[in-house]
Coordinates of C-alpha atoms in Angstrom, one line a residue:
X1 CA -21.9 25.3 4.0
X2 CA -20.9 24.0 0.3
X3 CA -17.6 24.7 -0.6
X4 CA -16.3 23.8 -3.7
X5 CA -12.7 21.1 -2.6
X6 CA -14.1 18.2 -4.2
X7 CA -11.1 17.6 -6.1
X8 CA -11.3 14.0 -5.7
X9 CA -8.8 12.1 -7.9
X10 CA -8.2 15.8 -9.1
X11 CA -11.7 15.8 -10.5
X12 CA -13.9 18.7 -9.6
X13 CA -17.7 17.9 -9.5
X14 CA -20.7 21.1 -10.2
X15 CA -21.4 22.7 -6.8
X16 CA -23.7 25.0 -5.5
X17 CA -23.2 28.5 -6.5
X18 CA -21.7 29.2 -3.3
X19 CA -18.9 27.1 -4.1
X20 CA -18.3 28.3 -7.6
X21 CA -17.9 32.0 -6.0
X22 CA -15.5 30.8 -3.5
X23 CA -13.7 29.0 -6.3
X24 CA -13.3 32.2 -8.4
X25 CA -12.3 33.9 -5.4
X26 CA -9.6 31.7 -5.0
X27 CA -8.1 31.7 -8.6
X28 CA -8.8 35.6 -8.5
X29 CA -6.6 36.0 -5.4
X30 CA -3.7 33.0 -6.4
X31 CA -3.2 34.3 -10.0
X32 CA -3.9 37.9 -10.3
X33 CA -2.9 38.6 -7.0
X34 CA -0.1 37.0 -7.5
X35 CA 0.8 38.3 -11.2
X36 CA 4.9 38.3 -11.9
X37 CA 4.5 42.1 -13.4
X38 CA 5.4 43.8 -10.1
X39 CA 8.9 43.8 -9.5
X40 CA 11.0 46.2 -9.0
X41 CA 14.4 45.5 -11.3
X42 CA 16.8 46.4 -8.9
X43 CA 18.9 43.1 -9.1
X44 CA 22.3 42.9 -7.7
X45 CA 24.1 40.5 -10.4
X46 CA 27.4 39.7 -8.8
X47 CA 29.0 37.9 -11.9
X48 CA 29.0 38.6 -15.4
X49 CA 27.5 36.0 -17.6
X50 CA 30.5 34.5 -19.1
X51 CA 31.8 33.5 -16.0
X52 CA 28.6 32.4 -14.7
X53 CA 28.3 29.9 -17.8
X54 CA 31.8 28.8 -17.5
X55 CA 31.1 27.8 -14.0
X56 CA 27.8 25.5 -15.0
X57 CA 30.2 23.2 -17.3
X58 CA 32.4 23.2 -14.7
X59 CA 30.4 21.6 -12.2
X60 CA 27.8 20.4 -14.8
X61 CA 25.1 21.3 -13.1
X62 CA 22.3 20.6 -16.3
X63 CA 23.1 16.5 -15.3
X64 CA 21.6 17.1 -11.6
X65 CA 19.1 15.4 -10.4
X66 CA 17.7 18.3 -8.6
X67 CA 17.3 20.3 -12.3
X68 CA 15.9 17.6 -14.2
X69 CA 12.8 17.8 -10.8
X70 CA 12.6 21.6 -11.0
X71 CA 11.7 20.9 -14.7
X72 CA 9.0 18.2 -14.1
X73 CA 10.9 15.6 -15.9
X74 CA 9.9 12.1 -16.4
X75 CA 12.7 9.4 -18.3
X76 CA 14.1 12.5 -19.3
X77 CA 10.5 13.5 -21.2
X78 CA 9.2 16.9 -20.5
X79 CA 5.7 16.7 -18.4
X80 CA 4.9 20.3 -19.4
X81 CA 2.9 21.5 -22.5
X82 CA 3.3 25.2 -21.5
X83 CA 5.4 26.6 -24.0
X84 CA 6.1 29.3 -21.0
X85 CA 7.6 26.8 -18.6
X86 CA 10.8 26.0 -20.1
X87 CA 12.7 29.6 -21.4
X88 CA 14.3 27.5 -23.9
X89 CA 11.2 26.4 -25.5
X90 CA 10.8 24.6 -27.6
X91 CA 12.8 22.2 -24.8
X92 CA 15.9 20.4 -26.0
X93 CA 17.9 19.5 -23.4
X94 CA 18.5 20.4 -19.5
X95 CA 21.8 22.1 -20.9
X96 CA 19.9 24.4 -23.5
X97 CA 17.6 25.1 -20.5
X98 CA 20.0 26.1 -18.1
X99 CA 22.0 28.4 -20.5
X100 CA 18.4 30.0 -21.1
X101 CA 17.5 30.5 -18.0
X102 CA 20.8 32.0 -17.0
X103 CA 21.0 34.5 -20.0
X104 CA 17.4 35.4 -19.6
X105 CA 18.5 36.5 -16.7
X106 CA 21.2 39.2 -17.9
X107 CA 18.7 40.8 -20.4
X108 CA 16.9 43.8 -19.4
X109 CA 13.5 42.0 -17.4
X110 CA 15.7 40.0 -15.6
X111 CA 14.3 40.6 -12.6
X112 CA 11.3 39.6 -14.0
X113 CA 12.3 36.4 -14.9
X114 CA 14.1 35.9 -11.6
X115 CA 10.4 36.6 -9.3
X116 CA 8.7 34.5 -11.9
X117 CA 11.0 31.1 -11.5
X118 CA 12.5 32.0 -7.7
X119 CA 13.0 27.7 -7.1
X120 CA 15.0 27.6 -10.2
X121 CA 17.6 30.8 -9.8
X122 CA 17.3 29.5 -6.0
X123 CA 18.8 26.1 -6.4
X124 CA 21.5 27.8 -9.0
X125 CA 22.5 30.5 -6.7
X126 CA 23.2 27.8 -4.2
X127 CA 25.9 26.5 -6.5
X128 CA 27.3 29.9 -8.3
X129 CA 26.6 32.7 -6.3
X130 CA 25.8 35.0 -8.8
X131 CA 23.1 37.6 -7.7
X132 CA 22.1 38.4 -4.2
X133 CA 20.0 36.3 -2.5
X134 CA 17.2 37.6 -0.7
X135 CA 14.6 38.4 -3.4
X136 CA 13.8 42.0 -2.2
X137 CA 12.9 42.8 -5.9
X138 CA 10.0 40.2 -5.6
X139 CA 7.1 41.8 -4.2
X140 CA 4.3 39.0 -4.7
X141 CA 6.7 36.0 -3.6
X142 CA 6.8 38.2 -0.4
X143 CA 3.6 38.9 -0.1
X144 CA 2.9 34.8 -0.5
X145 CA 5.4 33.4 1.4
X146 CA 4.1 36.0 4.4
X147 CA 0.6 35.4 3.6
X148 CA 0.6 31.6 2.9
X149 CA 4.0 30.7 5.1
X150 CA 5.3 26.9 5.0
X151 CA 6.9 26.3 8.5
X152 CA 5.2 22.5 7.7
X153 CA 4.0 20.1 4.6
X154 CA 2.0 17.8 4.7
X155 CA 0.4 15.3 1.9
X156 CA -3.4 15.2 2.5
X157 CA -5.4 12.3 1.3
X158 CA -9.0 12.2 1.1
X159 CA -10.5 8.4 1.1
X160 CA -12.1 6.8 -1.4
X161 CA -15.9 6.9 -2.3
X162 CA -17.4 4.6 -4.4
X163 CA -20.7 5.7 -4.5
X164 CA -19.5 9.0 -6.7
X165 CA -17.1 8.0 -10.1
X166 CA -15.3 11.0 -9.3
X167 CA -14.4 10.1 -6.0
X168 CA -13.5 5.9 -6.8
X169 CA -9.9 7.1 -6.1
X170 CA -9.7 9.6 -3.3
X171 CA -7.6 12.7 -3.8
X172 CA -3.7 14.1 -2.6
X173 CA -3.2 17.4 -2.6
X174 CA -0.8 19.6 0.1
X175 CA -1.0 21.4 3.1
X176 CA 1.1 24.3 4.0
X177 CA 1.2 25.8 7.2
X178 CA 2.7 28.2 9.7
X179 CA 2.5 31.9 11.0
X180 CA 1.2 34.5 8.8
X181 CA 2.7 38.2 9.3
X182 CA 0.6 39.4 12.7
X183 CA 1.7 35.8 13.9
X184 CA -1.7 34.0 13.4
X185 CA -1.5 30.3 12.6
X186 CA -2.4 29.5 8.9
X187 CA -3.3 26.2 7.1
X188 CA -3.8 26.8 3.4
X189 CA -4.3 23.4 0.7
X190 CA -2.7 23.4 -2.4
X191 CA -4.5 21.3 -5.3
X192 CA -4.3 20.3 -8.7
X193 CA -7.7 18.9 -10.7
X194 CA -9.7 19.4 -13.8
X195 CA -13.1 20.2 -13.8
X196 CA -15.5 16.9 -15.9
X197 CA -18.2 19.0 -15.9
X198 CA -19.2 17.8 -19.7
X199 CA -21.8 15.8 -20.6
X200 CA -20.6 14.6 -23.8
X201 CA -19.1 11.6 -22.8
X202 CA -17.0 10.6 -25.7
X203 CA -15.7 13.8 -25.8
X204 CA -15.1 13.9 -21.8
X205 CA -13.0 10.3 -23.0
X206 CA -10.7 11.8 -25.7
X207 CA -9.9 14.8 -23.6
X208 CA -9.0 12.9 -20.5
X209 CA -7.0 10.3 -21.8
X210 CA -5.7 11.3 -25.2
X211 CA -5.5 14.9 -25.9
X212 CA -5.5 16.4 -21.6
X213 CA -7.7 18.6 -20.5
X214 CA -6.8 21.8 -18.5
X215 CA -5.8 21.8 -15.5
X216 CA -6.6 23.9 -12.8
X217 CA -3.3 24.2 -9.7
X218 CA -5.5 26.4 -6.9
X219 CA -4.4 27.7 -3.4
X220 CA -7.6 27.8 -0.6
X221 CA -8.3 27.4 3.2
X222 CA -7.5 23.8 3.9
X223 CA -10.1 24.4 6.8
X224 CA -13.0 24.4 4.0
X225 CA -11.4 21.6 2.1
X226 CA -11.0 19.3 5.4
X227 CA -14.5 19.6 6.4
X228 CA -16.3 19.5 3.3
X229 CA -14.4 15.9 2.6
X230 CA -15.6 15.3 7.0
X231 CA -18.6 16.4 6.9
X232 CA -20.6 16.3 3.2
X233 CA -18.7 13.3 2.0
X234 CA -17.7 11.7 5.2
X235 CA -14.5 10.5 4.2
X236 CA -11.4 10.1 6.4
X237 CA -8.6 12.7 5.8
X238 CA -4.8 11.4 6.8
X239 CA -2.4 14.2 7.1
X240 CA 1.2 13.2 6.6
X241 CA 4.1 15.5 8.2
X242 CA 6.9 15.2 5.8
X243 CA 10.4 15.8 7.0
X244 CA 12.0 18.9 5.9
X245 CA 15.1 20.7 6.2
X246 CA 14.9 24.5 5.9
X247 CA 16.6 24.6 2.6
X248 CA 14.3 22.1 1.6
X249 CA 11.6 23.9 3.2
X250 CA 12.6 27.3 1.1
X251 CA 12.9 25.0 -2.1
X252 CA 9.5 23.6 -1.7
X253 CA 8.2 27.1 -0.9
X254 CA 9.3 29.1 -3.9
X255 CA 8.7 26.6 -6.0
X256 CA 4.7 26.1 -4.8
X257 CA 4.8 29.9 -5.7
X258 CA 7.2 29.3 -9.5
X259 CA 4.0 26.8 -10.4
X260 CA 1.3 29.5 -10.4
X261 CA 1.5 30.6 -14.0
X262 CA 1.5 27.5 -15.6
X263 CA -0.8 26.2 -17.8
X264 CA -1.3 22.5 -16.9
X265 CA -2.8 20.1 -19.2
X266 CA -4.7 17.2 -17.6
X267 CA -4.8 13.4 -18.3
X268 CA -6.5 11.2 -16.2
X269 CA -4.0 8.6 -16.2
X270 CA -0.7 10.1 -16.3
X271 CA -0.6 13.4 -15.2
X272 CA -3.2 14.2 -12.8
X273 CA -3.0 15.1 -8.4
X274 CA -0.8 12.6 -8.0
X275 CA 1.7 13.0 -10.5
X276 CA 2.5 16.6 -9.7
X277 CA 2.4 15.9 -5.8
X278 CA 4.8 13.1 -6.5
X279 CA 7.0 15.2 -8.7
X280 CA 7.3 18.3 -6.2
X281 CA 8.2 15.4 -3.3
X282 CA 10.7 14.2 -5.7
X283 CA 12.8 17.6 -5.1
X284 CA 13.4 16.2 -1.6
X285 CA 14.6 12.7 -2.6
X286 CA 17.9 11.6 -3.9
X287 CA 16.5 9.2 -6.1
X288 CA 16.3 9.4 -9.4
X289 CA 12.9 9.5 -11.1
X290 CA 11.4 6.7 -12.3
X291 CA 8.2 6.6 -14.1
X292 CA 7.2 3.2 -14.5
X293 CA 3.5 3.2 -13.1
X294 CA 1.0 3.4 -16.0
X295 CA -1.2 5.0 -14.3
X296 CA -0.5 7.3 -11.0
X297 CA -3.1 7.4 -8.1
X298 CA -3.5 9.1 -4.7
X299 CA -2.4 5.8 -3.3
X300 CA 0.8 6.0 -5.3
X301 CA 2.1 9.5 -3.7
X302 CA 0.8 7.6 0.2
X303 CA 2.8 4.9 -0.5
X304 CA 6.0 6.6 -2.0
X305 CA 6.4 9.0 0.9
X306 CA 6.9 5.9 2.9
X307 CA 8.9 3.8 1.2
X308 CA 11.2 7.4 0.8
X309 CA 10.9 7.7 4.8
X310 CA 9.4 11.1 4.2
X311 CA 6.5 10.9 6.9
X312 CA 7.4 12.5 10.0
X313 CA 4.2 12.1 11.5
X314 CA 0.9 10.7 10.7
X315 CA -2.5 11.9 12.3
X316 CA -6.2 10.8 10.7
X317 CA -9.0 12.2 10.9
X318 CA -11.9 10.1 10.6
X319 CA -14.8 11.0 9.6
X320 CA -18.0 10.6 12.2
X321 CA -19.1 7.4 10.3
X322 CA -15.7 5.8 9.9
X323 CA -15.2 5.8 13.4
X324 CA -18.2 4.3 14.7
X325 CA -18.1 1.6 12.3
X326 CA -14.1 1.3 13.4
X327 CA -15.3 1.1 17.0
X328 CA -17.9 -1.2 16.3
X329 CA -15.3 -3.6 15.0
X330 CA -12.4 -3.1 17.8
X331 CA -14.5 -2.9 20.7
X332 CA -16.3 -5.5 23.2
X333 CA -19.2 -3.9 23.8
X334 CA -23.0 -5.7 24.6
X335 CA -25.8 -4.8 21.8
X336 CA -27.8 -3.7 25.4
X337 CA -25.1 -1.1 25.8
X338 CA -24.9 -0.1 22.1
X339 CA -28.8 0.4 22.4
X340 CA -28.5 2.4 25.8
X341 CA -25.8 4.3 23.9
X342 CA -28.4 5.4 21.0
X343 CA -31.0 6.2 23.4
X344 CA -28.5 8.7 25.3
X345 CA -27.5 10.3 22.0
X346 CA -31.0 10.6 20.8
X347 CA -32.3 11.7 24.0
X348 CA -33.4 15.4 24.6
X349 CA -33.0 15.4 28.0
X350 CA -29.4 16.3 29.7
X351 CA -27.8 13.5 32.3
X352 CA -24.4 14.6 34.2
X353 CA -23.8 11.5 35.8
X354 CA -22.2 9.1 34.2
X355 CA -23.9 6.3 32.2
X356 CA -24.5 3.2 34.2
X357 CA -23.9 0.9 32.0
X358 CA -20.3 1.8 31.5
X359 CA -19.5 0.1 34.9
X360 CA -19.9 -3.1 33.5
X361 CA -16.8 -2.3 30.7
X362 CA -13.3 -2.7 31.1
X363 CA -11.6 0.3 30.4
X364 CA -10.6 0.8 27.2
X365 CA -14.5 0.0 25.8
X366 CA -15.8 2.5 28.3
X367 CA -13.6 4.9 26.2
X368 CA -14.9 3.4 22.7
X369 CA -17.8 3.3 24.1
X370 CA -18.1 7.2 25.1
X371 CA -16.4 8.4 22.1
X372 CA -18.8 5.9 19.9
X373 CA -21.8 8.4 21.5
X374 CA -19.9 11.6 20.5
X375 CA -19.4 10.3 16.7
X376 CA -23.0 9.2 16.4
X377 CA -24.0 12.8 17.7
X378 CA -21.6 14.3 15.0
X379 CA -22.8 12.4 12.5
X380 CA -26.5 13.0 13.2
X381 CA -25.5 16.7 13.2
X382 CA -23.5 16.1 9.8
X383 CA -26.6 14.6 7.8
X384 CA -29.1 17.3 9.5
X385 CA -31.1 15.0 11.6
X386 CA -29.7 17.2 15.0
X387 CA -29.9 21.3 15.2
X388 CA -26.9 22.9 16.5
X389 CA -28.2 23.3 20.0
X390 CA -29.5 20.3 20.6
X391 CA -26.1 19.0 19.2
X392 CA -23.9 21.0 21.5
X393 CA -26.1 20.1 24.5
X394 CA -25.3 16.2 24.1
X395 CA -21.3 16.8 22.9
X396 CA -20.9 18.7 26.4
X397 CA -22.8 16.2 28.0
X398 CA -20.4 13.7 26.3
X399 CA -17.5 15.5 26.7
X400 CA -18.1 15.5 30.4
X401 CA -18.7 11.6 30.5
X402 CA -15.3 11.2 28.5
X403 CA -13.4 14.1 31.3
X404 CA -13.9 10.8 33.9
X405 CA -12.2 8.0 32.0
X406 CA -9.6 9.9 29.7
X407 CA -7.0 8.8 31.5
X408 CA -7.7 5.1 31.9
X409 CA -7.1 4.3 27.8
X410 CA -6.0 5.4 24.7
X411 CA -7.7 5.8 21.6
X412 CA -5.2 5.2 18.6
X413 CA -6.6 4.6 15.1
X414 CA -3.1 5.4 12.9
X415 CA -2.7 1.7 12.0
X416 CA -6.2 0.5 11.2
X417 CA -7.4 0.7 7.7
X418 CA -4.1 2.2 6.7
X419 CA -4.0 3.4 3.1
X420 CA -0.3 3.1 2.9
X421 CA -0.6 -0.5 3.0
X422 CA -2.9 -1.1 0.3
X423 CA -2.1 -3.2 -2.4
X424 CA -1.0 -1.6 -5.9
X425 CA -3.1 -0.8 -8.8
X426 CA -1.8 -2.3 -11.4
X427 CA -2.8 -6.2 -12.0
X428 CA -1.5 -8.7 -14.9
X429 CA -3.5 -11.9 -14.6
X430 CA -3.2 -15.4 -16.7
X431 CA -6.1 -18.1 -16.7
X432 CA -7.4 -20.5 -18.8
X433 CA -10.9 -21.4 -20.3
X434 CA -12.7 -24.0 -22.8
X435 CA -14.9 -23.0 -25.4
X436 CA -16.7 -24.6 -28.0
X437 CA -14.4 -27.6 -27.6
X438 CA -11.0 -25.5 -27.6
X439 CA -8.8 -24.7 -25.2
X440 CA -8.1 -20.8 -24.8
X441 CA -5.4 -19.0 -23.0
X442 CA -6.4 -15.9 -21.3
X443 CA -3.8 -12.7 -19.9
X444 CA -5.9 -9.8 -18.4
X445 CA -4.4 -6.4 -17.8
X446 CA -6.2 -4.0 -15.1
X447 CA -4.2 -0.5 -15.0
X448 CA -6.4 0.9 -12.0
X449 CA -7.8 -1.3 -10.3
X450 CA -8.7 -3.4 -6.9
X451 CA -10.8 -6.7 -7.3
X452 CA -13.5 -8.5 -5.0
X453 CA -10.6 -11.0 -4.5
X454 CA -7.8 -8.9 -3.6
X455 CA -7.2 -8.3 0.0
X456 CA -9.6 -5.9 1.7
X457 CA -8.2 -5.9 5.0
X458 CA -6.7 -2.0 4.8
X459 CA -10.1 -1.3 3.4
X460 CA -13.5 -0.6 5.5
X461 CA -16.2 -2.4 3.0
X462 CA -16.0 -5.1 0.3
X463 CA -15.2 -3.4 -2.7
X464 CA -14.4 -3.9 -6.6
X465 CA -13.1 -0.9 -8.9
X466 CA -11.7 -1.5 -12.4
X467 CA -10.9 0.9 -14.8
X468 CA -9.8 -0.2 -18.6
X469 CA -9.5 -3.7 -17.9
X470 CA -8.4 -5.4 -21.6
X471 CA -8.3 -9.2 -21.7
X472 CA -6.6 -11.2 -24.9
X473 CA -7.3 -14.8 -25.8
X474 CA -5.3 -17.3 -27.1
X475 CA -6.3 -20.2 -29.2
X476 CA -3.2 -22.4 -29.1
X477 CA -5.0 -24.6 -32.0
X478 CA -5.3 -21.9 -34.4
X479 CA -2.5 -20.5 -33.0
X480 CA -4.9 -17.0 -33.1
X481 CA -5.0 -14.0 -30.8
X482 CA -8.0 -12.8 -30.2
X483 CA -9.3 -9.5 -28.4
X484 CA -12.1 -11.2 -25.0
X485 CA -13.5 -8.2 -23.7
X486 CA -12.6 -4.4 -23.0
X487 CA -14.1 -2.7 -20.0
X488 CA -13.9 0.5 -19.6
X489 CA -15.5 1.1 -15.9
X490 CA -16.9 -0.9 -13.6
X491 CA -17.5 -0.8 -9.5
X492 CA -19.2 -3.3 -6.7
X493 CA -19.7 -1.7 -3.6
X494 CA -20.9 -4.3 -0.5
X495 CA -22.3 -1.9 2.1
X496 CA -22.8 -3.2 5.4
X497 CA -26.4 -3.1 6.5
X498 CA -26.2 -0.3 9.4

């Protein structure tokens, strides 16, 4: 089945019409469904607004970190076009925005305005206990936090694919899960992309980098997301557990919810998936913000959570063709064996007794060796070349094989290939060259970026990706600065010849 979750480096790619319906579903069902009209405007204020006000200068609670993050602040720069997302707008200050939000809460819709920003009156009622707390009024932030619960978060990133531009980066995006209202378990994915659908390239260029694009912040079944990254794209999928108390669980809820209505503009560089994942993680950080990456990338968000000590737990799940070749590489097994291995996959025919040649393995490669069969089955099945029974047949036969020697090794793949320990993005280089007699000094500047000469080792195939990569020259003669070369995109894939 196509579903359309190809959001990779927030980039959404034309899909079958299938997908397109399920993608209208979803933004029928996340913005209508959820539309800040219903409230009912029984609010229990339990201050009057003088007081209230008196208390923020008090405590100065505009110079919090946690304020300047609800606002999607970067070096004290808004992030956020939307005239609608700050109720001071134009923005001025945090101050000006906090004495807004407060008095827009006294008027007459304030109730309203307290279901449409819950994260923001949240956080303040933490500090001033000035209306009561439980959000009865808000009928759709009910209905979501029942319907799509957070008893878990989790960043999700998809791999990168070469083959496809829009793919070159992977993707981040969130998982929130937990037990809906008849106690079912739910996994819904939270995203953020654009849609490059445009054919007019220099137009697509303006848009993306200089004047944004729109951006589209979409709730769906993580289930279709997850297997259409498995299965279509076959690219790995690592799911990291951040740690969470539950007032940071709450937070994080309401304001997943607070982002619905806002109009997002796009830029491909600087505020895309990863900026606004990395922004919402910021809420749970005591660190101030620091933009100082010129451009932000999935990788970006993988590596922060670890150098913040977010990740609770890690789990990857690797897509059918990952794993074989990850096998092939950390395993001992005979060609003979891998060759009786293809036959027994391929084979129509059914076999309960375990495979003979896995009595000539040690252990630990007649695992590999077992679940090397079950991902060259699922793959097969993945690109078409196996029907679902003849599929299910073999996996039982497999799974039976693997029953025998499950408890004589274990199969860990969370530190191979890791993406959190990938090398940056970013690269400055300095070299030198002769030309025509004179001496030139080169400096090189790659925003996005990894080269054939960087190390590969987290990395499953030798590959090169640049993006805007602007090289100067220097004639110390002339004393002259000249412009080399400008290259706007460029990618060397080295595929290995299975």
């Amino acid at each position: 089945m196509s579903v359309v979750s190809s959001f990779d480096f927030c980039i959404r790619e034309k899909r079958s019409l299938q997908g397109l319906l399920f993608y209208f579903i979803v933004l029928i069902f996340f913005f209508s469904c959820f539309s800040p009209a219903a409230v009912s405007e029984n609010l229990n204020l339990l201050k009057n607004k003088e007081t209230v006000l008196q208390e923020v200068e008090q405590q100065q609670l505009f110079f919090k970190k946690t304020w300047h993050d609800l606002l999607q602040l970067s070096n004290n720069n808004i992030q956020i076009k939307d005239k609608n997302f700050y109720l001071s707008s134009p923005f001025t200050s945090t101050k000006d925005e906090m004495y807004a939000t407060i008095d827009k809460l006294y008027k007459p819709q304030g109730a309203s305005v307290l279901c449409q920003y819950p994260a923001r009156f949240l956080w303040l009622n933490k500090y001033l206990n000035f209306f009561s707390n439980d959000f009865t009024q808000c009928k759709e932030l009910k209905e979501f936090l029942i319907k799509a619960p957070l008893e878990k978060l989790s960043v999700i990133f998809a791999s990168e694919n070469l083959t496809q531009p829009s793919s070159m980066m992977g993707h981040v995006f969130f998982k929130i899960e937990g037990l809906n209202e008849k106690q079912i378990p739910t996994e819904h994915a939270i995203s953020f992309f654009t849609d490059i659908r445009d054919f007019n390239i220099p137009k697509l260029i303006i848009e993306s980098l200089i004047t944004g694009k729109n951006g589209y912040y979409t709730l769906s079944p993580y289930e279709q997301n997850r297997d259409y990254y498995l299965f279509e794209e076959q690219r790995n999928i690592w799911e990291y557990e951040i740690t969470l108390s539950e007032e940071q669980k709450k937070l994080i809820h309401y304001y997943l919810f607070e982002l619905k209505t806002i109009q997002f503009t796009y830029y491909f560089q600087k505020f895309n998936c990863a900026t606004l994942i990395q922004n919402i993680l910021y809420l749970l950080t005591d660190n101030q913000k620091q933009h100082t990456e010129l451009w932000d990338s999935p990788l970006d968000v993988v590596r922060f959570i670890h150098q913040q000590k977010m990740v609770k737990q890690t789990k990857l799940i690797p897509s059918s063709k990952w794993k074989i070749k990850a096998l092939l590489q950390n395993s001992n097994i005979p060609t003979k064996n891998l060759e009786s291995l293809k036959k027994q996959v391929l084979s129509t025919n059914t076999d309960d007794k375990p495979l003979m040649y896995l009595k000539e393995l040690n252990s630990d490669d007649k695992v590999k060796t077992i679940e090397m069969a079950i991902a060259y089955n699922d793959y097969l099945f993945q690109i078409r070349e196996k029907d679902t029974s003849s599929w299910k047949k073999k996996l039982v036969e497999l799974q039976g094989f693997k029953t025998n020697y499950s408890q004589e090794a274990y199969l860990d793949f969370s530190n191979y290939k890791n993406p959190a320990n990938t090398i940056k993005d970013s690269q400055v280089s300095f070299s030198q060259k002769y030309f025509l007699g004179k001496r030139l000094f080169l400096v090189g500047f790659l925003p996005a970026s990894h080269t054939l000469m960087d190390d590969h080792s987290e990395y499953q195939n030798e590959t090169e990706l640049k993006m805007g990569e602007l090289t100067l020259s220097y004639n110390q003669e002339d004393q002259q600065v000249s412009l080399e070369s400008i290259l706007l995109y460029s990618v060397i894939s080295f595929q290995p010849t299975d």
